[in-house]
Coordinates of C-alpha atoms and ligand atoms in Angstrom, one line a residue:
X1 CA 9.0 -15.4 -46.8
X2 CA 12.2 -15.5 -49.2
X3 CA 12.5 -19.5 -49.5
X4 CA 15.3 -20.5 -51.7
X5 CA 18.7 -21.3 -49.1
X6 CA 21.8 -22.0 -51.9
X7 CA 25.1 -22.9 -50.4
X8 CA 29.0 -23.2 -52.0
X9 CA 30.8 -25.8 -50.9
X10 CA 29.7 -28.8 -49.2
X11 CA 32.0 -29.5 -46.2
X12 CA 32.0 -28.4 -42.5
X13 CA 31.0 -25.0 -42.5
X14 CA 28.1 -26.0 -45.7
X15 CA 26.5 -28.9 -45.0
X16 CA 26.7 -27.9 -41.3
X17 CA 24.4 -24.6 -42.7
X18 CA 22.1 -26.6 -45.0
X19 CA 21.3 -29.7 -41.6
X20 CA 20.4 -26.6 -39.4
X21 CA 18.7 -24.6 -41.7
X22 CA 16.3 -27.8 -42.5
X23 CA 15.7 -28.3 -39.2
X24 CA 14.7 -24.6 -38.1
X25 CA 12.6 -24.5 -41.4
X26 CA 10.8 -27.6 -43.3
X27 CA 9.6 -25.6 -45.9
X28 CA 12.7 -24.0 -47.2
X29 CA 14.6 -25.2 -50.3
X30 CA 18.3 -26.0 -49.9
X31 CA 20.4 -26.2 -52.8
X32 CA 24.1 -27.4 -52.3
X33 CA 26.9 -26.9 -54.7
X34 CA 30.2 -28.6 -53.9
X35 CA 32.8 -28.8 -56.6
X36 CA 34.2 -32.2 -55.7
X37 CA 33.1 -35.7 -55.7
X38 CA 33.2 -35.7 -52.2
X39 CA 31.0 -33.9 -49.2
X40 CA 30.6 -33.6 -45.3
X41 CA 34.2 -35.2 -45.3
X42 CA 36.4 -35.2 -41.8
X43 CA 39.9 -33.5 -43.7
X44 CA 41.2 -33.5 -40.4
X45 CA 41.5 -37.7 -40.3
X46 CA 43.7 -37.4 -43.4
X47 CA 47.3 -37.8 -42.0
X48 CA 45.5 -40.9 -40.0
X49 CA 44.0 -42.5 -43.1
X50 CA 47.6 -42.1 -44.7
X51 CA 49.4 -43.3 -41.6
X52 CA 47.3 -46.5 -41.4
X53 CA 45.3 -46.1 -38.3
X54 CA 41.7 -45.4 -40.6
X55 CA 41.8 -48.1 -43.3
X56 CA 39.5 -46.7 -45.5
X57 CA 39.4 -43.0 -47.0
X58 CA 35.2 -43.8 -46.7
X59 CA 34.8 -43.7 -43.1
X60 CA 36.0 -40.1 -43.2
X61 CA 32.7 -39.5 -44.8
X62 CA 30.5 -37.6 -41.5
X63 CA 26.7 -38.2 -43.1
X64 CA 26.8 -39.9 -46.7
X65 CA 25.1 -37.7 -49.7
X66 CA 22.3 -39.9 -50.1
X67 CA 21.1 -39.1 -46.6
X68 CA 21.4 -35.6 -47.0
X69 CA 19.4 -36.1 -50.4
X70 CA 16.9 -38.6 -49.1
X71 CA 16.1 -38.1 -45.8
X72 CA 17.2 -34.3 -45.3
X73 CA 15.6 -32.9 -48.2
X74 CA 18.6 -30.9 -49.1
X75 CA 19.5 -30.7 -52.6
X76 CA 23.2 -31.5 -52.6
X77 CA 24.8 -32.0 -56.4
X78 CA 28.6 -32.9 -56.2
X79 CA 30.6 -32.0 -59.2
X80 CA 29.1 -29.0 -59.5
X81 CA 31.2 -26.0 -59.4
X82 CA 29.9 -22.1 -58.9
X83 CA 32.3 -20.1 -61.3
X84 CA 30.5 -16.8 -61.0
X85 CA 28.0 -14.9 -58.2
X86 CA 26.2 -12.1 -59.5
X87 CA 24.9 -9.8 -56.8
X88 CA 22.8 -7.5 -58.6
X89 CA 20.2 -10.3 -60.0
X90 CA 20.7 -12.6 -57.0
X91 CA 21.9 -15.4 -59.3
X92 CA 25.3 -17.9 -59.3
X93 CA 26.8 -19.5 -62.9
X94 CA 27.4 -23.2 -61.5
X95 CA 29.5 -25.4 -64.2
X96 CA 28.8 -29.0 -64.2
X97 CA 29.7 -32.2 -66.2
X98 CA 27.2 -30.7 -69.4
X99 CA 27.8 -27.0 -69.4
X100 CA 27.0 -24.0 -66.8
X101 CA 23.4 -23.3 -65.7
X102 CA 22.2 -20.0 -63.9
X103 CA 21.0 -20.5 -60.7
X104 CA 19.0 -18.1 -58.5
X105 CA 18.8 -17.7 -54.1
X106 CA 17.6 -15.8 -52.0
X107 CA 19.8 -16.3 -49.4
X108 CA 23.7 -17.5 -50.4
X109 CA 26.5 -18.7 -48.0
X110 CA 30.1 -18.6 -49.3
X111 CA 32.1 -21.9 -47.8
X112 CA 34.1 -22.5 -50.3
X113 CA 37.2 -23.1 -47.7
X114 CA 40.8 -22.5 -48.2
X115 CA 43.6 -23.8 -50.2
X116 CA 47.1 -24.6 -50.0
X117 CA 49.4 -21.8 -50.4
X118 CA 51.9 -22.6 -53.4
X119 CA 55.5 -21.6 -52.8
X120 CA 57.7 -20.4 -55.2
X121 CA 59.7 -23.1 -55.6
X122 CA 61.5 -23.7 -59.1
X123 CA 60.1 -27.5 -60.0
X124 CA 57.1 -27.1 -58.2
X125 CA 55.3 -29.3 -60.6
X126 CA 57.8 -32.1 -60.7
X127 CA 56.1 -35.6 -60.3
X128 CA 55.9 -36.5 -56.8
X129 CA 55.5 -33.4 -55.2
X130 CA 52.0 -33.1 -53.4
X131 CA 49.9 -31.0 -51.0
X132 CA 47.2 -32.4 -48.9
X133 CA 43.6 -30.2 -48.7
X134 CA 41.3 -32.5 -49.6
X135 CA 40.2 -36.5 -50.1
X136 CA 41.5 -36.8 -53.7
X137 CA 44.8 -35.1 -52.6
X138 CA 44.8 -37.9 -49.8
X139 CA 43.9 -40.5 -51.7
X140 CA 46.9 -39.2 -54.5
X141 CA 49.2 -39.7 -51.4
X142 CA 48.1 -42.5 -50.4
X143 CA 48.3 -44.5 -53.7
X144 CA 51.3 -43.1 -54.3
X145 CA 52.9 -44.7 -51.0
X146 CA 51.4 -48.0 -52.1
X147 CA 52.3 -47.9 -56.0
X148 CA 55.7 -46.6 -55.9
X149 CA 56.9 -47.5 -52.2
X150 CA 58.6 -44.5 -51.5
X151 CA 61.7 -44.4 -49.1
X152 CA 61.8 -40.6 -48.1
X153 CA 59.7 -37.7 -48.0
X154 CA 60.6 -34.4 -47.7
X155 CA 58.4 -31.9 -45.9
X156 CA 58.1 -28.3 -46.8
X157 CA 56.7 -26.8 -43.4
X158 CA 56.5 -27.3 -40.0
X159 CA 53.2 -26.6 -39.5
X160 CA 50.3 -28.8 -38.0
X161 CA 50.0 -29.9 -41.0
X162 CA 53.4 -30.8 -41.7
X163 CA 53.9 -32.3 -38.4
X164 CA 51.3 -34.8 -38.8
X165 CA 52.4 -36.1 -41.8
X166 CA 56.0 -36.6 -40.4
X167 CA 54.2 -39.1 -38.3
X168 CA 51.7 -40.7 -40.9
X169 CA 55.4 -41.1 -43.4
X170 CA 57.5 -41.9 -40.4
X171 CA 54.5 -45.1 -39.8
X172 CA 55.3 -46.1 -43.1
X173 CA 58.7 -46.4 -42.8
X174 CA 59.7 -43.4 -45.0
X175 CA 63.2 -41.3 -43.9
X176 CA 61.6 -38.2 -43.0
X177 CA 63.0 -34.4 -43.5
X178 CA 60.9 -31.4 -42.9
X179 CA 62.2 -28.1 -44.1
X180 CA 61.1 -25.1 -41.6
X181 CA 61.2 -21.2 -43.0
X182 CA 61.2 -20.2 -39.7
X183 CA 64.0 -20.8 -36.2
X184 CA 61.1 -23.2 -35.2
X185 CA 58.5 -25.9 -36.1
X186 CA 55.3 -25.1 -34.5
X187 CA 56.0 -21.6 -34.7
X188 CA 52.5 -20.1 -33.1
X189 CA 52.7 -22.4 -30.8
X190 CA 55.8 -20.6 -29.1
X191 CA 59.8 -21.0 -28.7
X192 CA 59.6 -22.2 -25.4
X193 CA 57.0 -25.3 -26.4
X194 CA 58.3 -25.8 -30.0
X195 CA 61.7 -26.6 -28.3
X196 CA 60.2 -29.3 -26.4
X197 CA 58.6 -30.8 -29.8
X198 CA 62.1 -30.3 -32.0
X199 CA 64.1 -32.4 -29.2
X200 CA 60.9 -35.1 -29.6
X201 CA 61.5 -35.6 -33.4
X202 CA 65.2 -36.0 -33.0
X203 CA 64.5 -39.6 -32.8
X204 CA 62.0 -39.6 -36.3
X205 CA 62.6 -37.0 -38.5
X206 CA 65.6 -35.4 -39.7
X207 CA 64.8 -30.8 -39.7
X208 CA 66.2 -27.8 -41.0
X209 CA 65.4 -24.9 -39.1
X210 CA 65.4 -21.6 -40.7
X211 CA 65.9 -22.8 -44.7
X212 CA 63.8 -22.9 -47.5
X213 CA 63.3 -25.0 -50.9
X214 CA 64.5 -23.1 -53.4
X215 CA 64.2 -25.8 -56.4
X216 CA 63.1 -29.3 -57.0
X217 CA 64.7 -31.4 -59.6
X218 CA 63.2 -34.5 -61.4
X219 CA 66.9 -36.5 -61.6
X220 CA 67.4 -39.6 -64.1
X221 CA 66.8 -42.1 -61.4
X222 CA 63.1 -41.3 -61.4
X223 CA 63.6 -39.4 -57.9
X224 CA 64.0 -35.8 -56.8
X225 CA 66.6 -33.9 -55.9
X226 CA 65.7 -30.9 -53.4
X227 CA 67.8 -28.1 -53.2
X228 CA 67.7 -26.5 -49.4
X229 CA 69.2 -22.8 -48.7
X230 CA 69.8 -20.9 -45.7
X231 CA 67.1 -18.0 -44.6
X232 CA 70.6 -16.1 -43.6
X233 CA 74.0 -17.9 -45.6
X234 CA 73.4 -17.0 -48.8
X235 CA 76.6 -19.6 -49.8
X236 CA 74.9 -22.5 -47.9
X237 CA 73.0 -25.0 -50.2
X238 CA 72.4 -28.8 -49.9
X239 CA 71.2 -31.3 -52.1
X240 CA 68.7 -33.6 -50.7
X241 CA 67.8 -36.6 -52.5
X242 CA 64.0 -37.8 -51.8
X243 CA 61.2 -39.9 -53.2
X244 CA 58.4 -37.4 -53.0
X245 CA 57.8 -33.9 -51.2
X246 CA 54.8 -32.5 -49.2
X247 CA 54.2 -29.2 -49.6
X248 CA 52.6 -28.6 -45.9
X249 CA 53.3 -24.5 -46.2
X250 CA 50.2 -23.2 -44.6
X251 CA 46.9 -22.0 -46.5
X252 CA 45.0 -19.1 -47.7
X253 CA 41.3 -18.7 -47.9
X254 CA 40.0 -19.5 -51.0
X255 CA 38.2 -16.1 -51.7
X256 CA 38.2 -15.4 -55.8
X257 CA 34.5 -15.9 -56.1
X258 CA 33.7 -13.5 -53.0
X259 CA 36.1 -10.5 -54.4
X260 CA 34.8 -10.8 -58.1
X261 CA 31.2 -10.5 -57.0
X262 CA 32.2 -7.2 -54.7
X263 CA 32.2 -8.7 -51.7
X264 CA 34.1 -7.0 -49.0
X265 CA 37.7 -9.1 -47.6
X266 CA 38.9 -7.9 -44.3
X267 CA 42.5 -7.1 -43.3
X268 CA 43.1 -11.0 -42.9
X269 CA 42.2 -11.7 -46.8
X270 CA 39.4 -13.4 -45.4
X271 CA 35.7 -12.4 -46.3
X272 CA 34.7 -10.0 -43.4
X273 CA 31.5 -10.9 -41.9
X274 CA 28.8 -9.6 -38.6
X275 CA 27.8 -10.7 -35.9
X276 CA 25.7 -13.3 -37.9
X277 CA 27.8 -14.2 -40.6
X278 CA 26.6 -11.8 -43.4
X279 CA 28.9 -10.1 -45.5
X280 CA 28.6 -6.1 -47.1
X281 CA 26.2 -7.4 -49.2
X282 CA 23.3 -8.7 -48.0
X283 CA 21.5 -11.8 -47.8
X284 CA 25.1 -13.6 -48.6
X285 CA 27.1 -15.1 -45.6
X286 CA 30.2 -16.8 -45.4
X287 CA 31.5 -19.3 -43.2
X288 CA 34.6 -21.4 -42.1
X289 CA 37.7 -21.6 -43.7
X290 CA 36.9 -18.5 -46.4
X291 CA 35.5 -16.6 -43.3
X292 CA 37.1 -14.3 -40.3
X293 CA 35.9 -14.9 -37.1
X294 CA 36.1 -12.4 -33.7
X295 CA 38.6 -13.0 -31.2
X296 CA 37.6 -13.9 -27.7
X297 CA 40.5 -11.9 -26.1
X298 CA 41.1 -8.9 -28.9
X299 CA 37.5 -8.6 -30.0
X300 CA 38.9 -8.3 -33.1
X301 CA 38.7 -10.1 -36.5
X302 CA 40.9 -13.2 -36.9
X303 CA 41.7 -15.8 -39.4
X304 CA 42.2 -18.8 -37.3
X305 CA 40.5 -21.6 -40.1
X306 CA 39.6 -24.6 -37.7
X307 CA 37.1 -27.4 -37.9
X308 CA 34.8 -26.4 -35.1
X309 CA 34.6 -22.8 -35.9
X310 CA 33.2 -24.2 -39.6
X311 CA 31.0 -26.4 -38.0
X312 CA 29.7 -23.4 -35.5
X313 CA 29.5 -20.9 -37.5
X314 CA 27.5 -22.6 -40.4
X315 CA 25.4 -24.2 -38.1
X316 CA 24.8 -20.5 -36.6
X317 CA 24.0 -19.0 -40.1
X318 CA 21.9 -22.1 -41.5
X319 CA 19.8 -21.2 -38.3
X320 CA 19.6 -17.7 -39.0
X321 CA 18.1 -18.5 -42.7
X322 CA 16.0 -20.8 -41.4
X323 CA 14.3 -18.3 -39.1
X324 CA 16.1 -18.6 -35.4
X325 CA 18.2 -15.4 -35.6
X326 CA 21.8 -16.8 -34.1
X327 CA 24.5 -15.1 -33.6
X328 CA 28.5 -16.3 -34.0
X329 CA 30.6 -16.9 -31.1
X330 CA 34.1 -15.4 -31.0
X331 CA 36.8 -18.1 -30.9
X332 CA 39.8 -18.2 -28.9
X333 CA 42.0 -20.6 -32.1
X334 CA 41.9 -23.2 -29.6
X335 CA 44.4 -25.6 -31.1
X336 CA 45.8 -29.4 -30.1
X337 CA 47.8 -31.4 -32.4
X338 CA 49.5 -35.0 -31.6
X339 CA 53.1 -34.8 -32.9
X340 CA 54.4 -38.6 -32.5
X341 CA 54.8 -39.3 -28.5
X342 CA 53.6 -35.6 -27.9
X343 CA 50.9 -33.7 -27.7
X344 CA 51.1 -29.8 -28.1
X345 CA 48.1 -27.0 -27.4
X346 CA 47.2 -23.7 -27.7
X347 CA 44.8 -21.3 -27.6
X348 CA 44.2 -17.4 -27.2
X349 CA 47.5 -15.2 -27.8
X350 CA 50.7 -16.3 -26.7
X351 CA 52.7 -14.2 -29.2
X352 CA 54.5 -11.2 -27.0
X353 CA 54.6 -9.3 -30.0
X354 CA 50.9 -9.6 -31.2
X355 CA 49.6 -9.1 -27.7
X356 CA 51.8 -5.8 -27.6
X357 CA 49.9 -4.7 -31.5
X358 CA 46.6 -6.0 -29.9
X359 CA 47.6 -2.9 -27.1
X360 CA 48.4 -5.5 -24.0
X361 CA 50.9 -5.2 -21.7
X362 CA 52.1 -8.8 -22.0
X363 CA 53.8 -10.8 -19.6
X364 CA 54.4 -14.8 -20.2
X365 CA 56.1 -17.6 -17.8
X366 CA 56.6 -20.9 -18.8
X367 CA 56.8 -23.5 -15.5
X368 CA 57.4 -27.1 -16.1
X369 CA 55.0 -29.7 -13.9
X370 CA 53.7 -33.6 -14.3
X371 CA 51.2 -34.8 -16.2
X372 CA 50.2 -37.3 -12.3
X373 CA 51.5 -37.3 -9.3
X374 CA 55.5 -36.9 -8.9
X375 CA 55.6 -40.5 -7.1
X376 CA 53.7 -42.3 -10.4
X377 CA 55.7 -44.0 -12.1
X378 CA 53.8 -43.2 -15.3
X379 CA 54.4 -39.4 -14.5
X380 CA 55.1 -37.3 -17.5
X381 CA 56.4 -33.7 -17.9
X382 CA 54.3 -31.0 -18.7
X383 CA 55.9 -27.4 -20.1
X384 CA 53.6 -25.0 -20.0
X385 CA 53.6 -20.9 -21.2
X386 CA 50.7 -18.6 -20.2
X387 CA 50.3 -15.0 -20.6
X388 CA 48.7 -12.3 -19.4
X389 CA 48.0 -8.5 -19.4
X390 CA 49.3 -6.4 -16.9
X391 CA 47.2 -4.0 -16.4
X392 CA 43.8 -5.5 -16.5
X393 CA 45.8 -8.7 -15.0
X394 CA 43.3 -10.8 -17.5
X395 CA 44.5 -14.2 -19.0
X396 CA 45.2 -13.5 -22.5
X397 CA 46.7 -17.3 -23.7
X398 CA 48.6 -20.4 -23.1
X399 CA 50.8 -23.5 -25.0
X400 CA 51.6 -26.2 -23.8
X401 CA 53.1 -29.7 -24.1
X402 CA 53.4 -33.5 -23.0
X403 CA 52.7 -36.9 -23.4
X404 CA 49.5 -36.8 -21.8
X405 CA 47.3 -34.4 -20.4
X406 CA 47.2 -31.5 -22.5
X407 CA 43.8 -31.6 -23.9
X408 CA 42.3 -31.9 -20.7
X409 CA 44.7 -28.8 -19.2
X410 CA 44.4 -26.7 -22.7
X411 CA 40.4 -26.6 -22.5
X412 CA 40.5 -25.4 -19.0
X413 CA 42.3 -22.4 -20.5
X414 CA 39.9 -21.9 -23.1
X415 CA 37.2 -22.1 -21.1
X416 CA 38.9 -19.2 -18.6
X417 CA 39.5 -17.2 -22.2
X418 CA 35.7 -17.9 -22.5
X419 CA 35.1 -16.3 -19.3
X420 CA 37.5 -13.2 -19.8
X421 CA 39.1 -14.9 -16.5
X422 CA 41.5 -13.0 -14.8
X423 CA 45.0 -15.1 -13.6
X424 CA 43.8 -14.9 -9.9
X425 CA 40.5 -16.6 -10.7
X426 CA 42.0 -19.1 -13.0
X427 CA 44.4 -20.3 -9.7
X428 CA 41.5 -20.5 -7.7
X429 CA 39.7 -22.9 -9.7
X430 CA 38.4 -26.4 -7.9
X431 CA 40.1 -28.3 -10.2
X432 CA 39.9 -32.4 -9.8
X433 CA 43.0 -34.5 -8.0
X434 CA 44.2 -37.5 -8.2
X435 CA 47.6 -39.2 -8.6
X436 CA 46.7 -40.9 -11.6
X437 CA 45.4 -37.7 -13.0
X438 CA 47.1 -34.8 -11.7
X439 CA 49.6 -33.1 -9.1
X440 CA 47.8 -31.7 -6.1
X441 CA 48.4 -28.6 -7.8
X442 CA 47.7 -29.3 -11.5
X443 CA 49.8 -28.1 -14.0
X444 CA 47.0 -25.1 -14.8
X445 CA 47.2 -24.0 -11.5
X446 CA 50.9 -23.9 -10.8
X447 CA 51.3 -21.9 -14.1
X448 CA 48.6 -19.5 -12.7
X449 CA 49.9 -19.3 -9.4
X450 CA 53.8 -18.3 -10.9
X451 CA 52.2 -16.3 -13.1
X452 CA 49.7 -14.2 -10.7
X453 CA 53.4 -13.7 -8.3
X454 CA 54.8 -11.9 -10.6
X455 CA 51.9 -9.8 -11.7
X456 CA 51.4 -8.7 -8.1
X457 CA 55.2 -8.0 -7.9
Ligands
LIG1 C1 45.0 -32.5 -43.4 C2 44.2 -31.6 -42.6 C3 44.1 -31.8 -41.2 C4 43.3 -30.9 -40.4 N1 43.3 -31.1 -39.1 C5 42.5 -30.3 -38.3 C6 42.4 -30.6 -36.9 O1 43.0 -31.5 -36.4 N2 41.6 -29.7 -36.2 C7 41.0 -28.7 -36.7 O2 40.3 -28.0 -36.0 N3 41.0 -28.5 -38.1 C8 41.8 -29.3 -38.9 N4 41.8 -29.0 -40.2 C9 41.1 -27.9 -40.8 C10 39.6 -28.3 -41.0 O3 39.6 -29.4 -41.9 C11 38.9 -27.1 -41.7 O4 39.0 -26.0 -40.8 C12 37.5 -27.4 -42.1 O5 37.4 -28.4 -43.0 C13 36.9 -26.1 -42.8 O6 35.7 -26.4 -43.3 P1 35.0 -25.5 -44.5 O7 33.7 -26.1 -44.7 O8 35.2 -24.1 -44.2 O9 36.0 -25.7 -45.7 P2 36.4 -27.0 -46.5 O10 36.4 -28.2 -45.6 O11 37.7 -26.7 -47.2 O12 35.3 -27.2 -47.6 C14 35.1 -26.3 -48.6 C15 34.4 -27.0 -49.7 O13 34.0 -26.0 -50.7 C16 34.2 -26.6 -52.0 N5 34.3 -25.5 -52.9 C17 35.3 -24.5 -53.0 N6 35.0 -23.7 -54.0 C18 33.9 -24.1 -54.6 C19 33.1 -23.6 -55.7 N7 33.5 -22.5 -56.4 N8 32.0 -24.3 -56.0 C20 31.6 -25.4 -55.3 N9 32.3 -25.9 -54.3 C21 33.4 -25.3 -53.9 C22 35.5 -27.4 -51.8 O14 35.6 -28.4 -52.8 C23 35.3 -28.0 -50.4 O15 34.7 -29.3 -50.4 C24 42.6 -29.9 -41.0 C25 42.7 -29.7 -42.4 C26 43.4 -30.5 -43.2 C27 43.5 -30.3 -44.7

């Protein structure tokens, strides 16, 4: 029995491998290498802890070090970064504080995660210009609100990402602009929905829609000067004068270790894996946000980097290595993110355009409905887009947004994705009324029924 279990990177998709693997197998030896100072860490709290709502960066932590050292068993050394995995001898070059050491496995799984994609933006290094990825790049934000008590930000992106953060600045009474590449913030999440989410952040944040940074300037007040340009005018430019700048511009999987050892990346960039994880080489897996996954509704491989597909899929893997053979689910990018008074979901494809490469014959509604009853006066609208194929007549994805509601209405979808649904059976569901909870005909339902209408036209 091969015995020696080594792991890169010690977040979600890692430590998620080496707690499984433990407890499938007490006799194997863990080893854990995580660059930073920091592991099993919730990023996804981050624009919270900056916003105020979690007062301190430590209660992020999920399981403290010292309890996967002492009472776990797994060997988990922070600081210590793997530079080099060499294949042939089944050994890694790990540099820590004194030197690099050579380190031999049996098996290996690559999480090493993603990182922020860097624009090419003239200035980019300027103080006060930061990304968020990680606890130290939190905590740099963070200290930078309290040290130099900024009064603006600028935003590069209207992602997620970039839309939390507009909250957690706009909480700490910052003038917020967010600069979008794209006609719309939210882009995946649809035109229809992203529409309802630009008319929210009237009353916050200042956009611009379809214009990029082009340079950042340090000026002789100490602040920055952000030039802005039009995706289409080339004679359109504007100066605008901020305290700091978030570069919230989507990431990439972090993947240089994988390719230099020979290990194979699919068409996403991500390192393609099985059914259980491994890559072309075997005996090493990857996992999480270095990692495609399979789509629910395409079958195909997708890089959709989320916190519970990390989780999942190391968990999956750590109990394959520690002797329960496990396979990975497929995911459906089952998203939700709160953007101020909103709240905004999706999950499967909603992209007309995608469906139609994926060979569907898509056709999306959008209906708008009430979050409870029409009569309650605490009644809040709901839009809400869902798709489907023609032919097979099979759900293929939804968005949606509102005040309340939508996690509740976006999970139903999911779960239909899940259970290659078609529309039909996704309006017949038994779904649970009341006026403080939902219309007679919930939101899900109404959609379904418009939508099963017109496929039956
Ligand atoms: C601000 C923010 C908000 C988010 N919000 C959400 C959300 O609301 N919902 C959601 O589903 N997802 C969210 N995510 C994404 C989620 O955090 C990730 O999907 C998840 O953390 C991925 O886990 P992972 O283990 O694959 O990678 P990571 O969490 O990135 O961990 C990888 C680890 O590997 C280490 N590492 C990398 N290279 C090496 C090396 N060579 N040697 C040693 N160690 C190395 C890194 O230091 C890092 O600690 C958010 C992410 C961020 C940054």
């Amino acid at each position: 029995m091969k015995n020696l279990f080594v792991i890169i990177g010690g977040d979600a998709a890692g430590m998620s491998a080496a707690s499984k693997a433990r407890r499938e197998n007490p006799e194997l030896e863990i080893i854990v290498f995580e660059r930073g100072s920091w592991a099993s860490y919730g990023a996804c709290g981050l624009p919270y802890y900056i916003k105020g709502d979690i007062k301190n960066i430590k209660d992020l932590i999920g399981i403290p070090p010292e309890i996967f050292i002492e009472k776990r068993n797994i060997d988990l050394r922070l600081n210590h970064e793997v530079i080099k995995i060499i294949p042939e001898e089944k050994k890694l070059i790990v540099r820590n504080r004194d030197g690099n050491i050579k380190q031999g496995y049996d098996k290996l799984l690559i999480s090493t995660g993603a990182r922020t994609v860097k624009p090419n933006i003239k200035g980019i290094e300027s103080g006060g210009v930061f990304a968020l990825r990680d606890m130290d790049s939190g905590k740099n934000i963070k200290n930078f609100l309290h040290e130099k008590l900024p009064e603006s930000v600028l935003i590069v992106g209207g992602g997620y990402i970039g839309m939390e953060m507009a909250e957690a600045f706009h909480a700490n009474g910052l003038k917020v602009h967010v600069v979008e590449f794209f006609p719309h913030v939210l882009n995946p999440f649809g035109t229809e929905i992203a529409a309802v989410v630009e008319n929210h952040l009237k009353d916050f944040v200042q956009l611009h829609l379809g214009k990029y940074v082009n340079t950042i300037m340090e000026t002789d007040t100490g602040n920055l000067s952000v030039q802005v340009k039009d995706k289409k005018t080339e004679d359109y430019q504007e100066n605008i004068a901020t305290d700091m700048v978030l570069l919230a511009t989507g990431i990439v999987p972090e993947v240089s270790l994988a390719r230099e050892a020979g290990i194979a990346l699919g068409e996403t960039g991500a390192i393609a894996v099985d059914e259980f994880g491994q890559t072309n080489i075997p005996d090493i897996y990857a996992a999480g946000d270095c990692a495609e996954a399979k789509h629910t509704v395409t079958g195909e491989p997708v890089y959709i980097p989320l916190a519970l597909t990390a989780n999942r899929n190391g968990r999956a893997i750590g109990s394959t290595v520690g002797g329960k053979t496990t396979t990975l689910v497929p995911i459906s990018g089952t998203a939700v993110v709160k953007v101020f008074q909103l709240e905004v979901a999706a999950t499967g494809i909603i992209d007309i355009e995608l469906a139609k490469k994926s060979g569907f014959s898509p056709l999306k509604i959008t209906v708008d409905s009430h979050s409870r009853a029409g009569y309650c006066p605490e009644s809040k609208p709901i839009k809400i887009s869902l798709m489907a194929d023609q032919r097979s007549k099979k759900l293929l994805g939804a968005s949606m947004v509102g005040e309340e509601g939508i996690v509740k209405r976006i999970d139903i979808i999911a779960t239909a994705l899940s259970g290659k649904y078609t529309v039909e059976q996704l309006e017949n569901l038994d779904l649970a009324y009341a006026p403080p909870f939902s219309p007679v005909w919930d939101p899900v339902l109404t959609a379904a029924k418009v939508l099963n209408g017109k496929l039956n036209n």
